[in-house]
CSV table of C-alpha atoms and ligand atoms in Angstrom, one decimal:
chain,number,residue,atom,x,y,z
A,1,MET,CA,33.0,8.3,-10.2
A,2,ASN,CA,32.5,6.9,-6.8
A,3,THR,CA,33.3,3.4,-5.6
A,4,ARG,CA,30.1,2.7,-3.8
A,5,THR,CA,28.4,-0.5,-4.9
A,6,PRO,CA,24.8,0.2,-5.8
A,7,LEU,CA,22.1,-1.5,-3.7
A,8,ILE,CA,18.7,-2.2,-5.1
A,9,ALA,CA,16.3,-3.2,-2.2
A,10,GLY,CA,12.7,-4.4,-2.4
A,11,ASN,CA,10.5,-3.6,0.6
A,12,TRP,CA,7.6,-6.0,0.3
A,13,LYS,CA,5.6,-4.3,3.1
A,14,LEU,CA,2.5,-6.2,4.2
A,15,TYR,CA,2.2,-8.2,1.0
A,16,LYS,CA,2.7,-11.9,0.2
A,17,THR,CA,2.0,-15.0,2.3
A,18,SER,CA,5.0,-17.3,2.6
A,19,PRO,CA,4.3,-19.4,-0.5
A,20,GLN,CA,3.8,-16.3,-2.5
A,21,ALA,CA,7.0,-14.8,-1.2
A,22,VAL,CA,8.9,-18.0,-2.0
A,23,LYS,CA,7.6,-18.0,-5.5
A,24,THR,CA,8.5,-14.4,-6.2
A,25,ALA,CA,11.9,-14.9,-4.7
A,26,GLN,CA,12.5,-18.0,-6.8
A,27,GLN,CA,11.7,-16.1,-10.0
A,28,LEU,CA,13.9,-13.2,-8.9
A,29,VAL,CA,16.9,-15.4,-8.1
A,30,GLU,CA,16.7,-16.7,-11.7
A,31,LEU,CA,16.2,-13.3,-13.3
A,32,VAL,CA,19.1,-11.7,-11.6
A,33,ALA,CA,21.5,-14.6,-11.6
A,34,ASP,CA,23.8,-12.9,-14.2
A,35,THR,CA,23.9,-9.5,-12.6
A,36,VAL,CA,27.2,-8.0,-11.4
A,37,GLU,CA,28.3,-5.0,-9.5
A,38,VAL,CA,25.0,-4.4,-7.8
A,39,ASP,CA,23.8,-5.6,-4.4
A,40,ILE,CA,20.2,-6.9,-4.2
A,41,MET,CA,18.0,-7.2,-1.2
A,42,ILE,CA,14.4,-8.2,-0.6
A,43,ALA,CA,12.5,-7.7,2.7
A,44,PRO,CA,9.4,-9.9,3.0
A,45,VAL,CA,7.2,-10.1,6.1
A,46,PHE,CA,8.7,-11.8,9.2
A,47,THR,CA,6.9,-15.1,8.7
A,48,ALA,CA,8.3,-15.5,5.2
A,49,LEU,CA,11.9,-14.8,6.1
A,50,ASP,CA,13.0,-18.3,7.0
A,51,PRO,CA,11.5,-20.0,3.9
A,52,VAL,CA,12.7,-17.2,1.6
A,53,SER,CA,16.2,-17.4,3.1
A,54,LYS,CA,16.4,-21.0,1.8
A,55,VAL,CA,15.5,-19.8,-1.7
A,56,VAL,CA,18.0,-16.9,-1.8
A,57,GLU,CA,20.9,-18.8,-0.2
A,58,ASN,CA,24.0,-18.7,-2.5
A,59,SER,CA,22.2,-16.4,-4.9
A,60,ARG,CA,22.7,-12.7,-5.9
A,61,VAL,CA,19.8,-11.8,-3.6
A,62,ALA,CA,20.2,-11.0,0.1
A,63,LEU,CA,17.5,-11.0,2.7
A,64,GLY,CA,16.3,-8.1,4.9
A,65,ALA,CA,13.6,-7.6,7.5
A,66,GLN,CA,11.3,-4.6,7.7
A,67,ASN,CA,11.7,-3.8,11.4
A,68,LEU,CA,13.2,-5.1,14.6
A,69,TYR,CA,13.1,-4.4,18.4
A,70,TRP,CA,16.2,-3.3,20.2
A,71,GLU,CA,16.0,-5.7,23.2
A,72,LYS,CA,17.7,-9.1,22.8
A,73,GLU,CA,14.8,-11.0,24.4
A,74,GLY,CA,12.3,-10.7,27.2
A,75,ALA,CA,8.6,-10.1,27.8
A,76,TYR,CA,7.9,-8.0,24.7
A,77,THR,CA,4.9,-9.6,23.1
A,78,GLY,CA,4.8,-9.3,19.3
A,79,GLU,CA,8.4,-8.1,18.9
A,80,ILE,CA,11.4,-9.6,17.2
A,81,SER,CA,15.1,-9.2,18.0
A,82,ALA,CA,18.2,-8.6,15.8
A,83,ASP,CA,19.6,-12.0,16.6
A,84,MET,CA,16.3,-13.7,15.7
A,85,LEU,CA,16.5,-11.9,12.3
A,86,VAL,CA,20.1,-13.1,11.8
A,87,SER,CA,19.0,-16.7,12.7
A,88,ALA,CA,16.3,-16.4,10.0
A,89,GLY,CA,18.9,-15.6,7.4
A,90,CYS,CA,18.8,-11.8,7.3
A,91,GLN,CA,21.7,-9.6,6.4
A,92,TYR,CA,19.8,-6.3,6.3
A,93,VAL,CA,17.1,-4.6,8.3
A,94,ILE,CA,15.0,-1.6,7.3
A,95,ILE,CA,14.7,0.9,10.2
A,96,GLY,CA,12.5,3.9,10.7
A,97,HIS,CA,10.4,3.6,7.5
A,98,SER,CA,7.9,6.5,7.3
A,99,GLU,CA,5.0,4.0,7.5
A,100,ARG,CA,6.3,2.9,10.9
A,101,ARG,CA,6.8,6.5,12.0
A,102,GLN,CA,3.3,7.4,10.8
A,103,TYR,CA,1.3,4.4,11.9
A,104,PHE,CA,3.3,2.7,14.7
A,105,GLY,CA,4.7,5.4,16.8
A,106,GLU,CA,8.3,5.1,15.6
A,107,THR,CA,10.4,8.1,16.7
A,108,ASP,CA,13.9,9.3,16.1
A,109,GLU,CA,14.7,7.9,19.6
A,110,THR,CA,13.4,4.4,18.9
A,111,VAL,CA,15.1,4.5,15.5
A,112,ASN,CA,18.4,5.3,17.2
A,113,LYS,CA,18.1,2.3,19.5
A,114,LYS,CA,17.1,0.0,16.7
A,115,ILE,CA,20.2,1.0,14.7
A,116,ARG,CA,22.4,0.1,17.7
A,117,ALA,CA,20.7,-3.3,18.0
A,118,ALA,CA,21.2,-3.9,14.2
A,119,ILE,CA,24.9,-3.0,14.3
A,120,ASP,CA,25.6,-5.0,17.4
A,121,ALA,CA,24.1,-8.1,15.6
A,122,GLU,CA,26.1,-7.3,12.4
A,123,LEU,CA,22.9,-6.6,10.5
A,124,ILE,CA,23.2,-3.8,7.9
A,125,PRO,CA,20.8,-1.0,8.9
A,126,VAL,CA,18.8,0.7,6.1
A,127,PHE,CA,17.9,3.8,8.0
A,128,CYS,CA,15.0,5.7,6.4
A,129,VAL,CA,14.5,9.4,6.5
A,130,GLY,CA,12.4,11.8,4.5
A,131,GLU,CA,10.0,14.8,4.7
A,132,THR,CA,6.2,14.9,4.3
A,133,GLU,CA,4.5,17.0,1.6
A,134,VAL,CA,3.6,19.7,4.1
A,135,GLU,CA,7.2,19.9,5.3
A,136,ARG,CA,8.5,20.2,1.8
A,137,GLU,CA,6.0,22.9,0.8
A,138,SER,CA,6.8,24.9,3.9
A,139,GLY,CA,10.5,24.8,3.1
A,140,GLN,CA,11.5,22.5,5.9
A,141,THR,CA,13.0,19.6,3.9
A,142,PHE,CA,16.6,20.2,5.0
A,143,SER,CA,15.7,20.9,8.7
A,144,VAL,CA,13.7,17.7,8.8
A,145,LEU,CA,16.5,15.6,7.3
A,146,ASP,CA,18.9,17.4,9.7
A,147,LYS,CA,16.9,16.4,12.7
A,148,GLN,CA,16.2,12.8,11.6
A,149,VAL,CA,19.9,12.1,10.7
A,150,LYS,CA,21.3,13.8,13.8
A,151,LYS,CA,18.9,12.1,16.3
A,152,GLY,CA,18.8,8.8,14.5
A,153,LEU,CA,22.6,8.6,14.7
A,154,GLU,CA,23.2,10.4,18.0
A,155,GLY,CA,25.8,8.7,20.2
A,156,TYR,CA,27.5,6.8,17.3
A,157,PHE,CA,31.0,7.1,16.1
A,158,ALA,CA,32.0,6.9,12.4
A,159,LYS,CA,33.7,3.6,13.1
A,160,ASP,CA,30.3,2.1,14.2
A,161,LEU,CA,28.6,3.1,11.0
A,162,GLY,CA,30.8,1.4,8.3
A,163,THR,CA,27.9,-0.7,6.9
A,164,LEU,CA,25.2,1.9,7.4
A,165,VAL,CA,22.8,2.5,4.4
A,166,ILE,CA,20.5,5.5,4.4
A,167,ALA,CA,17.3,5.6,2.4
A,168,TYR,CA,15.9,9.0,1.5
A,169,GLU,CA,12.2,8.5,1.0
A,170,PRO,CA,10.1,11.6,0.7
A,171,VAL,CA,6.8,10.7,2.2
A,172,TRP,CA,4.9,12.4,-0.6
A,173,ALA,CA,6.5,10.1,-3.2
A,174,ILE,CA,5.7,6.8,-1.5
A,175,GLY,CA,3.0,4.8,-3.2
A,176,THR,CA,1.7,7.9,-5.0
A,177,GLY,CA,3.3,7.5,-8.4
A,178,LYS,CA,4.8,11.0,-7.7
A,179,THR,CA,8.5,10.3,-8.0
A,180,ALA,CA,10.8,13.1,-6.8
A,181,THR,CA,12.6,14.5,-9.9
A,182,LYS,CA,16.2,13.4,-10.2
A,183,GLU,CA,17.2,17.0,-9.3
A,184,GLN,CA,15.1,17.0,-6.1
A,185,ALA,CA,16.4,13.6,-5.1
A,186,GLN,CA,20.0,14.5,-5.8
A,187,GLU,CA,19.7,17.7,-3.8
A,188,ALA,CA,18.4,15.8,-0.8
A,189,HIS,CA,21.0,13.1,-1.1
A,190,GLU,CA,23.8,15.6,-1.4
A,191,TYR,CA,22.5,17.3,1.7
A,192,ILE,CA,22.3,14.0,3.6
A,193,ARG,CA,25.9,13.2,2.6
A,194,SER,CA,27.0,16.7,3.8
A,195,LEU,CA,25.3,15.9,7.2
A,196,ILE,CA,27.3,12.7,7.5
A,197,ASP,CA,30.4,14.7,6.8
A,198,ARG,CA,29.5,17.4,9.3
A,199,ASN,CA,28.4,15.0,12.1
A,200,PHE,CA,31.0,12.3,11.4
A,201,ASP,CA,33.8,12.5,8.9
A,202,LYS,CA,34.6,12.8,5.2
A,203,THR,CA,35.5,9.1,4.8
A,204,LEU,CA,32.1,7.9,6.1
A,205,ALA,CA,30.3,10.6,4.0
A,206,GLN,CA,32.0,9.3,0.9
A,207,SER,CA,31.4,5.6,1.6
A,208,VAL,CA,27.8,5.7,3.0
A,209,ARG,CA,25.3,4.4,0.5
A,210,ILE,CA,22.2,6.6,0.1
A,211,LEU,CA,19.2,5.0,-1.6
A,212,TYR,CA,16.3,6.8,-3.0
A,213,GLY,CA,12.8,5.5,-2.4
A,214,GLY,CA,9.4,6.7,-3.6
A,215,SER,CA,7.6,5.4,-6.7
A,216,VAL,CA,10.8,3.9,-8.3
A,217,LYS,CA,10.0,2.0,-11.4
A,218,PRO,CA,11.9,0.4,-14.3
A,219,ALA,CA,11.0,3.5,-16.3
A,220,ASN,CA,12.6,6.1,-13.9
A,221,VAL,CA,15.4,4.1,-12.2
A,222,SER,CA,18.2,4.9,-14.8
A,223,GLU,CA,17.9,8.6,-14.6
A,224,LEU,CA,17.8,8.5,-10.8
A,225,MET,CA,20.8,6.2,-10.7
A,226,ALA,CA,22.8,8.5,-13.0
A,227,MET,CA,22.9,11.2,-10.2
A,228,PRO,CA,26.2,11.4,-8.4
A,229,ASP,CA,24.8,10.9,-4.8
A,230,ILE,CA,22.2,8.3,-5.5
A,231,ASP,CA,23.6,4.9,-4.7
A,232,GLY,CA,20.5,2.7,-5.1
A,233,ALA,CA,16.8,2.4,-4.6
A,234,LEU,CA,14.4,1.2,-2.0
A,235,VAL,CA,11.4,0.0,-4.0
A,236,GLY,CA,7.9,-0.8,-2.7
A,237,GLY,CA,5.2,-1.5,-5.3
A,238,ALA,CA,7.5,-2.2,-8.2
A,239,SER,CA,9.4,-4.8,-6.2
A,240,LEU,CA,6.4,-7.1,-5.8
A,241,GLU,CA,6.7,-8.6,-9.2
A,242,ALA,CA,10.0,-10.4,-10.0
A,243,GLU,CA,10.0,-9.2,-13.6
A,244,SER,CA,9.7,-5.5,-12.8
A,245,PHE,CA,12.1,-5.6,-9.8
A,246,SER,CA,14.7,-7.4,-11.9
A,247,ASN,CA,14.4,-4.7,-14.5
A,248,ILE,CA,15.1,-2.1,-11.8
A,249,VAL,CA,18.1,-4.2,-10.6
A,250,LYS,CA,19.4,-4.1,-14.2
A,251,PHE,CA,19.0,-0.3,-14.4
A,252,LYS,CA,22.1,0.4,-16.7
B,1,13P,P1,6.8,2.7,-3.5
B,1,13P,O1,7.9,2.3,-4.3
B,1,13P,O2,5.6,1.8,-3.6
B,1,13P,O3,6.5,4.2,-3.7
B,1,13P,O4,7.3,2.6,-1.9
B,1,13P,C1,8.5,3.1,-1.6
B,1,13P,C2,8.8,2.6,-0.2
B,1,13P,O5,8.2,3.0,0.8
B,1,13P,C3,9.9,1.7,-0.1
B,1,13P,O6,10.3,1.5,1.3
């Protein structure tokens, strides 16, 4: 039995206008009001952060953003800084999601800088890693995870990473309905934890929360959460409805 508090996080991606996000957040706050021993986070689009922060204030639900830029301010049209996210009410920020790597040129190097910016602003980074289908089928899952973890966290010390959350999201399982089996997920999580041990230390490896993401639903969350190295879920599609997301939050 470990002492890591589970984290169930909803990544709302490019869905919901501000009024829609506010409505779902209001429903969610009510549905999870009685939950204990689980951390809950939702990450709406940037423009909905401020209004949603007012809804989730003093509730069981924390707010996260889906991305940030590493500079504090400057001539960087279209970007947003860590301090700006904090001022909009965020406690968490998702970094290096595979959709950002795939469509928006995110690399291990940019991920590394973003993690630094998050930590400096006292935002909890949710650092995403995971292999593609081709990489899995050619036996490269572990080497991909190795590289993503090593480069993403290069230059850090264990003491910097006390709040770090890692999300293992196999790209082939995202939005496809193809969840990794609990054994596949556990194997990857165990490997990621061993990488933290190898690159940092045992204490951090034991305390770092590793979430699984990729077609998590109310129907499969319990078996995933029963695995020893799975500490939570990063949920896309099934987090968009308050009812289904709250059922994931109440996975026990
Ligand atoms: P789905 O739950 O829709 O597969 O998305 C997972 C994800 O990308 C969460 O960040």
